[in-house]
Short mmCIF file of C-alpha atoms and ligand atoms in Angstrom, two decimals:
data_model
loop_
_atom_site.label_atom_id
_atom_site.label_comp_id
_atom_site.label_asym_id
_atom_site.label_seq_id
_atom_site.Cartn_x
_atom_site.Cartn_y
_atom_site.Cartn_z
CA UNK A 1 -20.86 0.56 -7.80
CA UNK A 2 -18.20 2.27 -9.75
CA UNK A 3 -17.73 2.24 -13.37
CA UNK A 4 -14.18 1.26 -14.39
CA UNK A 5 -12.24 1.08 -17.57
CA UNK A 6 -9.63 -1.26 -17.61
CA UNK A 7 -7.49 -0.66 -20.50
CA UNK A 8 -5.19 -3.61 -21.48
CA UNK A 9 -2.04 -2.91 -23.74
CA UNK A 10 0.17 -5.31 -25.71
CA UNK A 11 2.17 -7.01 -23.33
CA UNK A 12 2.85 -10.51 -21.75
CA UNK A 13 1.09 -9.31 -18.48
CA UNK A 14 -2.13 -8.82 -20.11
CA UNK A 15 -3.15 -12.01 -18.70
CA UNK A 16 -2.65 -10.84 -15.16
CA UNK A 17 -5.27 -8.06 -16.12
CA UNK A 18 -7.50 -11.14 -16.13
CA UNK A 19 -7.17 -11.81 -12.49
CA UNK A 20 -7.68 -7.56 -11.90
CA UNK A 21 -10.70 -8.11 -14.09
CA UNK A 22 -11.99 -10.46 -12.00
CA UNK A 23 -11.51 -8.53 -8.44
CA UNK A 24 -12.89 -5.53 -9.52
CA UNK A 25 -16.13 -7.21 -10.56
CA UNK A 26 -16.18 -9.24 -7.46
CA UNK A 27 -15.89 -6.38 -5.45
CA UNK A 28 -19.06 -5.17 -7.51
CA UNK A 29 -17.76 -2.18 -10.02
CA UNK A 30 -19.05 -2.20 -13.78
CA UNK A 31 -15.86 -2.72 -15.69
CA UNK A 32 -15.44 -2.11 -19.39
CA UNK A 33 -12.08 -3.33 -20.76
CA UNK A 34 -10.59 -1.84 -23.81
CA UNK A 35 -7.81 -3.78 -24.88
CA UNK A 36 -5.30 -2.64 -27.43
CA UNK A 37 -5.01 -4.51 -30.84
CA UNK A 38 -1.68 -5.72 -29.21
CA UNK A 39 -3.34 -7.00 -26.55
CA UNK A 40 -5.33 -9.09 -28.32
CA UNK A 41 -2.19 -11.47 -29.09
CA UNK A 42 -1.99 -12.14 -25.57
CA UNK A 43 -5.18 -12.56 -24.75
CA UNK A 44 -8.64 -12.83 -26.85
CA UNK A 45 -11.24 -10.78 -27.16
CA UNK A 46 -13.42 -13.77 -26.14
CA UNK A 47 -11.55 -14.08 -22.72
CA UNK A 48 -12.41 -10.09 -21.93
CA UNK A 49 -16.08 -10.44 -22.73
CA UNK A 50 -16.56 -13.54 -21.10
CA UNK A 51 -14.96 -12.31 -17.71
CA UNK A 52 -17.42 -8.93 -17.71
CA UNK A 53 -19.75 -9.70 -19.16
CA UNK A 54 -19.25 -6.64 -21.52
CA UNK A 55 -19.02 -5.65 -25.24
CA UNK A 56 -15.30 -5.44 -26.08
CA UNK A 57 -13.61 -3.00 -28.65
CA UNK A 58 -10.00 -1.79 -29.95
CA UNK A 59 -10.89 0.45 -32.41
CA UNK A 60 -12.92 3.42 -32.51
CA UNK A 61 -14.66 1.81 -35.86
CA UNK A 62 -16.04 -1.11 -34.20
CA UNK A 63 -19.38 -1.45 -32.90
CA UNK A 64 -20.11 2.42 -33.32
CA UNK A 65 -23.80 1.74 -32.01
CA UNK A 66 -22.86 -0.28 -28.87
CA UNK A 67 -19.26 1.04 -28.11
CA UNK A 68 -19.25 5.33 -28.54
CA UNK A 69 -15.45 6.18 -28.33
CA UNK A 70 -16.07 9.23 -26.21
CA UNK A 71 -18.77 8.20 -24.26
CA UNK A 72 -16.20 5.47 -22.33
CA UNK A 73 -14.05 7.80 -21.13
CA UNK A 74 -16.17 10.49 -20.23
CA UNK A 75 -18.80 8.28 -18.16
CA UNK A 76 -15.81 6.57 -16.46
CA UNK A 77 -14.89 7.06 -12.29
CA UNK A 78 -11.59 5.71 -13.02
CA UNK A 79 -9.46 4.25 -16.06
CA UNK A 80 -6.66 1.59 -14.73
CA UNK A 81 -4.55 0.67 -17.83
CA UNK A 82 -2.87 -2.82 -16.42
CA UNK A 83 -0.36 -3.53 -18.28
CA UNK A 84 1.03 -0.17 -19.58
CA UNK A 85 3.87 -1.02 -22.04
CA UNK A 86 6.43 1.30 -23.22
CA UNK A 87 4.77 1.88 -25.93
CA UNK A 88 1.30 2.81 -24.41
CA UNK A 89 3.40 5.09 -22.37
CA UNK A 90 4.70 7.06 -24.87
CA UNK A 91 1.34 7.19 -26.52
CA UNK A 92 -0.64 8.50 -23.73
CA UNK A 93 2.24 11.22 -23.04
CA UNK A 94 2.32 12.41 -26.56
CA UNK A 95 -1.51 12.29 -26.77
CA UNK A 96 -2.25 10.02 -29.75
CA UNK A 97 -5.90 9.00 -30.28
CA UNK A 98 -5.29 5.55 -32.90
CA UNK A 99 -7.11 3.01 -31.41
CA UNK A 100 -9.91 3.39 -28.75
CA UNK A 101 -8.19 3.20 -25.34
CA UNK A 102 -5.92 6.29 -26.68
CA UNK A 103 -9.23 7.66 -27.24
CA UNK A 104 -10.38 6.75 -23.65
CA UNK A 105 -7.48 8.31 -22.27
CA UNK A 106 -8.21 11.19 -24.21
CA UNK A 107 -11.69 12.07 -22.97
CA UNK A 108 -11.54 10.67 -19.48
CA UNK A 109 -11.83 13.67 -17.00
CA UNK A 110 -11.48 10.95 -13.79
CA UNK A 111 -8.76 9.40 -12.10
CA UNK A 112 -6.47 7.66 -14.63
CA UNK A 113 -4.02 4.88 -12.79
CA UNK A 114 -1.66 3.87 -15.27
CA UNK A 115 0.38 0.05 -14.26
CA UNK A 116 3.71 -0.17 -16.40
CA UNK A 117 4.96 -3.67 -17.03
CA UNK A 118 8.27 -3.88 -19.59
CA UNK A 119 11.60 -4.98 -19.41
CA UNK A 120 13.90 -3.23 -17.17
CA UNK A 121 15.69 -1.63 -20.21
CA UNK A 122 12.74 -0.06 -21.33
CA UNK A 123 11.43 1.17 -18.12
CA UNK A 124 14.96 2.74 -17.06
CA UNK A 125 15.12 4.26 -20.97
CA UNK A 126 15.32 8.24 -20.48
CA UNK A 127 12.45 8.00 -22.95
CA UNK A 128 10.20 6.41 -20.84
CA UNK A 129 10.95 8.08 -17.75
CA UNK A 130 10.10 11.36 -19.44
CA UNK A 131 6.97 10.66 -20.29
CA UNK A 132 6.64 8.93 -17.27
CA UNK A 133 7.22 12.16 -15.53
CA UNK A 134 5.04 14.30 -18.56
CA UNK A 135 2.18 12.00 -17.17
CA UNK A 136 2.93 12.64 -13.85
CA UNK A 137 2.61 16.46 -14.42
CA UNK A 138 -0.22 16.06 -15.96
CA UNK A 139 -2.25 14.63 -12.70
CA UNK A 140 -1.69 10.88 -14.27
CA UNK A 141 -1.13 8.36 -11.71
CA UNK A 142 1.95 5.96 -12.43
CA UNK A 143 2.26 3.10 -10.47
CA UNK A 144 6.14 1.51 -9.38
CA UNK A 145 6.72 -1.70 -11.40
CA UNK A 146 7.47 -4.69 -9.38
CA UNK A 147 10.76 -5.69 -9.04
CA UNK A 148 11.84 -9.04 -9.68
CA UNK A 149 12.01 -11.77 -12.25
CA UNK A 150 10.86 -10.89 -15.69
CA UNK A 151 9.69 -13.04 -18.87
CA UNK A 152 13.09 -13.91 -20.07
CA UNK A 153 15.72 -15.04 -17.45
CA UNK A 154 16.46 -11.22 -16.73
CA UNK A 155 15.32 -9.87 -13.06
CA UNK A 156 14.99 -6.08 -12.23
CA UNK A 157 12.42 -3.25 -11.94
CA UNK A 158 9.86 -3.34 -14.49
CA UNK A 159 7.17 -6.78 -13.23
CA UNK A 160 3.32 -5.42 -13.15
CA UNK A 161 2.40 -5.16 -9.49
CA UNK A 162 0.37 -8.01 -8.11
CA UNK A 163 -3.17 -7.83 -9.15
CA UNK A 164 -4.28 -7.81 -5.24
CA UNK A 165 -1.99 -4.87 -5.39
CA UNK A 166 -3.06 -3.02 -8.58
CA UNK A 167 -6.75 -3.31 -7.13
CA UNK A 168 -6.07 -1.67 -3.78
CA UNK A 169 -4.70 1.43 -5.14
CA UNK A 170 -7.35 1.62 -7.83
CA UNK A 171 -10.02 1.15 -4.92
CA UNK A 172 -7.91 3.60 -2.71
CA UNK A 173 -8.56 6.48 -5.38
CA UNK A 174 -11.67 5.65 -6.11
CA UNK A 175 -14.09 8.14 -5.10
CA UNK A 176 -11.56 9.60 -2.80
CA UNK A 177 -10.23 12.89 -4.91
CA UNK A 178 -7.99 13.72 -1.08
CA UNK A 179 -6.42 10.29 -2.15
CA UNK A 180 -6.37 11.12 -5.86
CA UNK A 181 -5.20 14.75 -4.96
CA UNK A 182 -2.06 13.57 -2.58
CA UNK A 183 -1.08 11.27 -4.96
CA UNK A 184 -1.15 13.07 -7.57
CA UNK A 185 1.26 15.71 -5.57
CA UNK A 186 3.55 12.84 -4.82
CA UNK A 187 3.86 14.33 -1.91
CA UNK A 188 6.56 12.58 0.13
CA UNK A 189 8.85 12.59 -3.43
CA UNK A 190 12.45 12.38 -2.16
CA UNK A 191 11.83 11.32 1.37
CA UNK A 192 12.45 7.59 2.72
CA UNK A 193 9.98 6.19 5.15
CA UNK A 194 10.13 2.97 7.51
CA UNK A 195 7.14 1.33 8.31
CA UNK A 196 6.88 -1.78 10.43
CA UNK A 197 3.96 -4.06 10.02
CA UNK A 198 2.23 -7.57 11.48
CA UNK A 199 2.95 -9.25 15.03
CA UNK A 200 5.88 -10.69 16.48
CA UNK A 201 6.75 -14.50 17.52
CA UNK A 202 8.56 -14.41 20.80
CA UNK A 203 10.31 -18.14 20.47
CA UNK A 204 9.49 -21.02 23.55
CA UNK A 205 11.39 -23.58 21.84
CA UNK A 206 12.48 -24.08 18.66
CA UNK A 207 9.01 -25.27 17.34
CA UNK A 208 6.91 -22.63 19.22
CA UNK A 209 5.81 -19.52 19.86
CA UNK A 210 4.11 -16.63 21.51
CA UNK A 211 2.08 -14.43 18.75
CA UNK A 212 -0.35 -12.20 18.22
CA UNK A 213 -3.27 -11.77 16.02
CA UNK A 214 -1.78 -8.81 13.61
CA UNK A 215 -2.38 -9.04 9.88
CA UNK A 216 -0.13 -6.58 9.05
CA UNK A 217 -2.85 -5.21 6.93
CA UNK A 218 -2.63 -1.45 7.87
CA UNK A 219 1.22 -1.33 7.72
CA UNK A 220 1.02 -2.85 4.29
CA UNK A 221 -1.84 -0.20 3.35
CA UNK A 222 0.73 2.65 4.55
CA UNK A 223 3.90 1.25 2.65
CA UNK A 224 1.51 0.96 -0.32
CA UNK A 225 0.57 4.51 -0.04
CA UNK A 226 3.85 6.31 0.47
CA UNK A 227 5.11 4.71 -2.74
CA UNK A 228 2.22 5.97 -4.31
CA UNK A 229 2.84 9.59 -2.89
CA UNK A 230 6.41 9.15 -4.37
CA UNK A 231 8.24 8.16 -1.24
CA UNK A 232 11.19 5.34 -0.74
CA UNK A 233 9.79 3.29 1.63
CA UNK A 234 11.16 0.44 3.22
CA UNK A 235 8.77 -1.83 4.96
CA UNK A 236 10.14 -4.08 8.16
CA UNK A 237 7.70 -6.90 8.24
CA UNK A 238 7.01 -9.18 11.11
CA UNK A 239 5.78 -12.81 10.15
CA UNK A 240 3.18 -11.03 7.31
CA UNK A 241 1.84 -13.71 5.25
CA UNK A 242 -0.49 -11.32 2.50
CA UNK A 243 0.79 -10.12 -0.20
CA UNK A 244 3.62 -7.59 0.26
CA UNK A 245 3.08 -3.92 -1.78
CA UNK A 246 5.38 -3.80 -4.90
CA UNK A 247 8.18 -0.90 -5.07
CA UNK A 248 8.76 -1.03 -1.84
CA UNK A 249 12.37 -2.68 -0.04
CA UNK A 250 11.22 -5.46 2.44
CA UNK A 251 13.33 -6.61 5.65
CA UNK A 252 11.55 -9.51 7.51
CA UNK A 253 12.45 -10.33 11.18
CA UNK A 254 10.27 -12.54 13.26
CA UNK A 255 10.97 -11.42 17.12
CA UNK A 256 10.65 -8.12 18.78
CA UNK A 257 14.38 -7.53 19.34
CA UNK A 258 15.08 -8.25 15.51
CA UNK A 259 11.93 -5.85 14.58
CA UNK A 260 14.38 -3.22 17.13
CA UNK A 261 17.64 -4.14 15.57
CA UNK A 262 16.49 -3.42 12.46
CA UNK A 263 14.47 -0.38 13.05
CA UNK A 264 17.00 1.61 14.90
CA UNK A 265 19.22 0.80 12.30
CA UNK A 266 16.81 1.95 9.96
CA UNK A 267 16.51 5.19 11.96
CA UNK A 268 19.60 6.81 10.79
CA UNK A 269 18.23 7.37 6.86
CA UNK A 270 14.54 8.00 7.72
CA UNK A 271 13.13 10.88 7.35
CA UNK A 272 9.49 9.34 9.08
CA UNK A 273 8.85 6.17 10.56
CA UNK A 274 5.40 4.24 11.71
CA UNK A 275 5.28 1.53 14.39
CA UNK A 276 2.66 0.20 13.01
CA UNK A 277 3.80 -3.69 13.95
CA UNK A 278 2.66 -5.50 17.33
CA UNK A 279 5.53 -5.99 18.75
CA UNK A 280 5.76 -8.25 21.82
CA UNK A 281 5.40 -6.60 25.13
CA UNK A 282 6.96 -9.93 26.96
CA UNK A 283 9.45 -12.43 25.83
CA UNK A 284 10.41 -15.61 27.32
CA UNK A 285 13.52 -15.05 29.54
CA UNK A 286 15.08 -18.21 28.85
CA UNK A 287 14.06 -20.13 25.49
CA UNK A 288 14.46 -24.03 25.66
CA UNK A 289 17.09 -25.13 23.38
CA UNK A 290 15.00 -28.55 22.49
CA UNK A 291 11.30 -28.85 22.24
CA UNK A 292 9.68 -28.47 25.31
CA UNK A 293 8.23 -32.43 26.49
CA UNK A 294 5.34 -32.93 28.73
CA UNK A 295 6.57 -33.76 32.13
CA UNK A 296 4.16 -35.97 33.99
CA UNK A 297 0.92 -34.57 34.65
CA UNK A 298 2.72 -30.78 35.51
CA UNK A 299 1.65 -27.85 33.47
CA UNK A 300 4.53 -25.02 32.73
CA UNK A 301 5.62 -22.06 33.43
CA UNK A 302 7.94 -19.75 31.88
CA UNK A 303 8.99 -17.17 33.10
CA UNK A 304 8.96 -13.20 31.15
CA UNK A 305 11.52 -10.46 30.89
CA UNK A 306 10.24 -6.81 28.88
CA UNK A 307 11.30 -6.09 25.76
CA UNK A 308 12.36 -3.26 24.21
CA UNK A 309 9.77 -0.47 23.65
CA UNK A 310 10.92 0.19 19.81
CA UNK A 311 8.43 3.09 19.85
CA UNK A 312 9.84 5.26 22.57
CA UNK A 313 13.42 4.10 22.16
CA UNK A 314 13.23 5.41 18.53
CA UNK A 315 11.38 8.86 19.78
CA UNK A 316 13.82 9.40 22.28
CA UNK A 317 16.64 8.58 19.61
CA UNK A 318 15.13 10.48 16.89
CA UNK A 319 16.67 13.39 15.14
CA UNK A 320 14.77 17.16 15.37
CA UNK A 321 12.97 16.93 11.38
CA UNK A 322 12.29 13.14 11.55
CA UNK A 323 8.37 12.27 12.49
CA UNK A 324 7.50 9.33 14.07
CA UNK A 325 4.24 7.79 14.64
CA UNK A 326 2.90 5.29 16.90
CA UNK A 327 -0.25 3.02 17.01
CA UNK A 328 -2.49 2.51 19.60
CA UNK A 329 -5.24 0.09 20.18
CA UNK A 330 -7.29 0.68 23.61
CA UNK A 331 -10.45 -0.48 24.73
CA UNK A 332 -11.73 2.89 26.29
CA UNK A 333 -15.52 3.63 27.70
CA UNK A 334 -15.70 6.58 25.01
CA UNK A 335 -14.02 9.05 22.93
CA UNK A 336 -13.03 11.21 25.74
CA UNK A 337 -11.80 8.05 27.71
CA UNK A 338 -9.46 7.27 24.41
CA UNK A 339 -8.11 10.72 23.77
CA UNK A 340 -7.53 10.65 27.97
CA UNK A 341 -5.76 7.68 27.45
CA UNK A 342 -4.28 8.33 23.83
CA UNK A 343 -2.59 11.60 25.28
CA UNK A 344 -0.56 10.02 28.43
CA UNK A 345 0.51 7.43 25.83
CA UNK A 346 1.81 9.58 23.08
CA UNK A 347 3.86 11.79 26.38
CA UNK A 348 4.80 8.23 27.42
CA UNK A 349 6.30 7.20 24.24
CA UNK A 350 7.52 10.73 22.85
CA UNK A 351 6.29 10.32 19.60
CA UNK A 352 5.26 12.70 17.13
CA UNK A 353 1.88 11.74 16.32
CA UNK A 354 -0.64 8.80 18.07
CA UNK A 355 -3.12 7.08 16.21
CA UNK A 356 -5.80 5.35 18.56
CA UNK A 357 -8.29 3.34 17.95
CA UNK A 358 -10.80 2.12 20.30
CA UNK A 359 -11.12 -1.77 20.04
CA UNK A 360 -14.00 -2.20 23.23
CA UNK A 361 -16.52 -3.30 20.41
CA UNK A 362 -13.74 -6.03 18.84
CA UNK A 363 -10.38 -6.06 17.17
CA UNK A 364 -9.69 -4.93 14.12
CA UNK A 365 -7.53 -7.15 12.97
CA UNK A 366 -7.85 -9.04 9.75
CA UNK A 367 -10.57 -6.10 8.89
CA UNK A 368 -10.22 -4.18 6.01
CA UNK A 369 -12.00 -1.08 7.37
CA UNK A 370 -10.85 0.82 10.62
CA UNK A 371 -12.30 4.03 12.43
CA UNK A 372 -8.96 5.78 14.10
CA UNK A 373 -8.37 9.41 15.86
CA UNK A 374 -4.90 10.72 14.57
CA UNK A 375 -3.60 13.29 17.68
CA UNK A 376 -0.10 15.05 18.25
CA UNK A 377 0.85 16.27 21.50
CA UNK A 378 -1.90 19.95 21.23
CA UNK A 379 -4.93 17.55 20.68
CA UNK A 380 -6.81 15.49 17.95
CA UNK A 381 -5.28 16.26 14.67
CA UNK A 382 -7.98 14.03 12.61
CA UNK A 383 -10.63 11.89 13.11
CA UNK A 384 -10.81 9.13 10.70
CA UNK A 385 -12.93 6.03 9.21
CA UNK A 386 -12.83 3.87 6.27
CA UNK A 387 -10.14 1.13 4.41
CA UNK A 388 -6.99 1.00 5.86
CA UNK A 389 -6.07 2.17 2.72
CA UNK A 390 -7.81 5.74 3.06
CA UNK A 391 -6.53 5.70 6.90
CA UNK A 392 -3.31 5.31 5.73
CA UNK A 393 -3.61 8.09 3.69
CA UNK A 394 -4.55 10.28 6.44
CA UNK A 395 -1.74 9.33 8.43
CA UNK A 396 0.65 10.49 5.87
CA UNK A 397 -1.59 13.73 5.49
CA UNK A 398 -0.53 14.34 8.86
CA UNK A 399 3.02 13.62 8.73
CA UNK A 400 3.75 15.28 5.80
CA UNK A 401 1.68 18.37 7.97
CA UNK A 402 4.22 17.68 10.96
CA UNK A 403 7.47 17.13 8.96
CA UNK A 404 6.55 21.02 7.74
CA UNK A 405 5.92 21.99 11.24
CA UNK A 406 9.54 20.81 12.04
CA UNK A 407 11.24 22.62 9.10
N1 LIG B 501 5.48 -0.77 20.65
C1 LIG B 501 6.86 -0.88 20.45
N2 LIG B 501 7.59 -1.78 21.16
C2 LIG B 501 6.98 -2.57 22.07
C3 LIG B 501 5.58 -2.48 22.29
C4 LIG B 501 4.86 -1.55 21.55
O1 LIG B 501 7.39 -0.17 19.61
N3 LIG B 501 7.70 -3.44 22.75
C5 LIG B 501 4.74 0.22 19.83
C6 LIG B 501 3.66 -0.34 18.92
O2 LIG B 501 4.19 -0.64 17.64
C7 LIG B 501 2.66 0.80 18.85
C8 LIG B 501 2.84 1.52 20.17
O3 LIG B 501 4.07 1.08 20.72
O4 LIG B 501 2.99 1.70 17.81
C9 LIG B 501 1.77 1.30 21.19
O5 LIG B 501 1.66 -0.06 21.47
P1 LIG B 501 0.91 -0.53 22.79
O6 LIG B 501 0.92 -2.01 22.86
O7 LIG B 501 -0.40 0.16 22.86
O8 LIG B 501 1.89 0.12 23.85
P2 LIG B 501 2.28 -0.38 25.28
O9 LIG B 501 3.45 0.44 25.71
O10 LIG B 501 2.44 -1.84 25.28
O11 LIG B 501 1.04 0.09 26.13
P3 LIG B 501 0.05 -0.76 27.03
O12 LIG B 501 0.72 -0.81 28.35
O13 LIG B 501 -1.19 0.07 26.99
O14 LIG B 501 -0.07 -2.11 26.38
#
């Protein structure tokens, strides 16, 4: 159990803070909210008590007994302001202390995640960017509006992230300062990464099918965390049906040879990529143009061509600085059978780095926590467990260690 300040400033989003509220006390943290006076327009006090359960303030005068100004801040693990107007922004930056979440901001020495929401305009003003950026500087983390349609009939950068979103990164720095510490070096600033996630659909007929059972979950935890590390990431996504991470560009494709097309055309303006999709190994040779009928009492049988391996096609296409990284799911007797079997695959495909996971005690897919071994052609470069979210992390702790290797 963490305990969270969520700070809620004057905007039309505030009520999507509700549903933010609501996940982080699901998920069992103590949250405090401290709205702004703003904020209050949007949504009532009433609303933020009710939801947790807590004693709500905007001012530093109110409830002095119950609500001490500087106490909130300095007892927080992390303060997510959701939304974070223009405004609040420039605020925070300039370090003004006029109503209590100021304050907050002030005196908090923990992670602070900061979730702008405001009309393109004001988000692309030079104003905001700089103290976007003085925020930055100062260790702040700023999270990529959503692009998309805004209050008015206006569309563009500038939408608060989904809450489902908003929650994973606050989770993902929770308690983790290696997360909190690479994204607050916005480490892979200026690069652009490709990552592919979920499972193919190799078409029958037109009605069916051959899948598998990828969520998509870890690619989506790996686009989520390059934009956070200040990368442009574009994420190629197979048949995903969660929620897809804001600020990132999204190509969907539903068959292994589109998931190729596109990433080999995606190749040329990476600078890393991760397979992190299940791609098909099979397809059928020779779709049916109809649906397929029943034919007496018969069964079926179709017959299989290989696809393309997008993994080592892209290795052996790759240019000299560009990492790539592959996945790899085996069910080996132990950890020496995995890295035995981890190392001929990562020769086999030519890629940069491997990350393995042994699945002989069950999938993992669907789960929100995995336990992977991240190796590169000398030997085992990491040994990780937790989210997906703190795995992904890892990985792009070691590809931002093999991109410098390369230089
Ligand atoms: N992969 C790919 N194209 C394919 C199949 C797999 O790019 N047609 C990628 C996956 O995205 C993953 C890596 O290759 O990053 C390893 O996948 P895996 O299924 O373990 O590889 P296979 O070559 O199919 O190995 P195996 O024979 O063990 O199934």
């Amino acid at each position: 159990m963490s305990r969270i300040v969520l700070g809620v400033a004057g905007g039309i989003a505030a009520y999507k803070a509700c549903e933010v509220l609501r996940r982080l006390s699901e998920s069992g943290h103590e949250v405090t909210v401290v709205p702004t006076p703003n904020a209050l327009e949007f949504v009532g006090a009433t609303t933020w008590a009710a939801l947790s359960g807590r004693a709500v303030a905007t001012s530093v005068f109110e409830n002095i007994t119950e609500v001490p100004h500087v106490r909130i801040g300095q007892q927080a693990d992390l303060v997510v302001v959701a939304p974070a107007t223009a405004d609040l922004l420039a605020r925070a930056a300039t370090g003004r202390a006029d109503d209590l979440l100021t304050n907050v901001l002030l005196t908090a020495t923990c992670p602070v995640l900061m979730v702008p929401a405001m009309h393109t305009e004001m988000w692309l003003h030079p104003a905001t960017q700089a103290n976007v950026a003085t925020l930055r500087e100062r260790g702040v983390l700023v999270m990529e509006p959503a692009s998309g349609r805004l209050t008015g009939a206006d569309t563009g950068p500038g939408r608060l992230p989904e809450p489902v979103d908003i929650v994973a990164v606050a989770t993902s720095v929770l308690g983790d300062e290696r997360t909190a510490d690479a994204v607050r070096a916005r480490d892979l600033t200026g690069r652009h990464v490709v990552v592919s996630a979920g499972g193919t659909h190799e078409a029958l007929d037109p009605v069916r099918f051959l899948g598998n059972a990828s969520s998509g979950l870890q690619g989506i935890a790996l686009a989520r965390a390059a934009s956070l590390r200040g990368a442009r990431v574009t994420l190629v996504a197979a048949n995903v049906s969660l929620p897809l991470p804001s600020g990132c560009t999204v190509r969907t494709v539903r068959s292994t040879a589109e998931l190729a097309e596109a990433m080999l055309e995606l190749q040329a303006d990476a600078d890393a990529i991760v397979m992190a999709a299940a791609p098909a190994d099979f397809t059928p040779e020779a779709p049916a143009d109809g649906k397929i009928k029943k034919d007496g009492d018969g069964g079926l049988t179709v017959s299989f061509k290989q696809t393309t391996d997008v993994l080592k096609t892209l290795s052996h296409a790759r240019p000299r600085e560009q990492v790539i990284v592959g996945f790899a799911a085996e069910t080996a007797a132990d950890e020496a059978d995995l890295l035995r079997l981890g190392r001929a695959k990562l020769e086999r495909k030519g890629c940069d780095l491997l990350v393995l996971n042994n699945v002989s005690g069950g999938a993992v897919f669907g789960e929100p926590d995995n336990t992977v071994t991240i190796i590169d052609a000398t030997g085992v470069v990491e040994a990780a467990a937790g989210s997906k979210s703190a795995i992904a992390h890892r990985i792009w702790d070691a590809v931002v260690a093999a991109g410098q290797e390369k230089k």
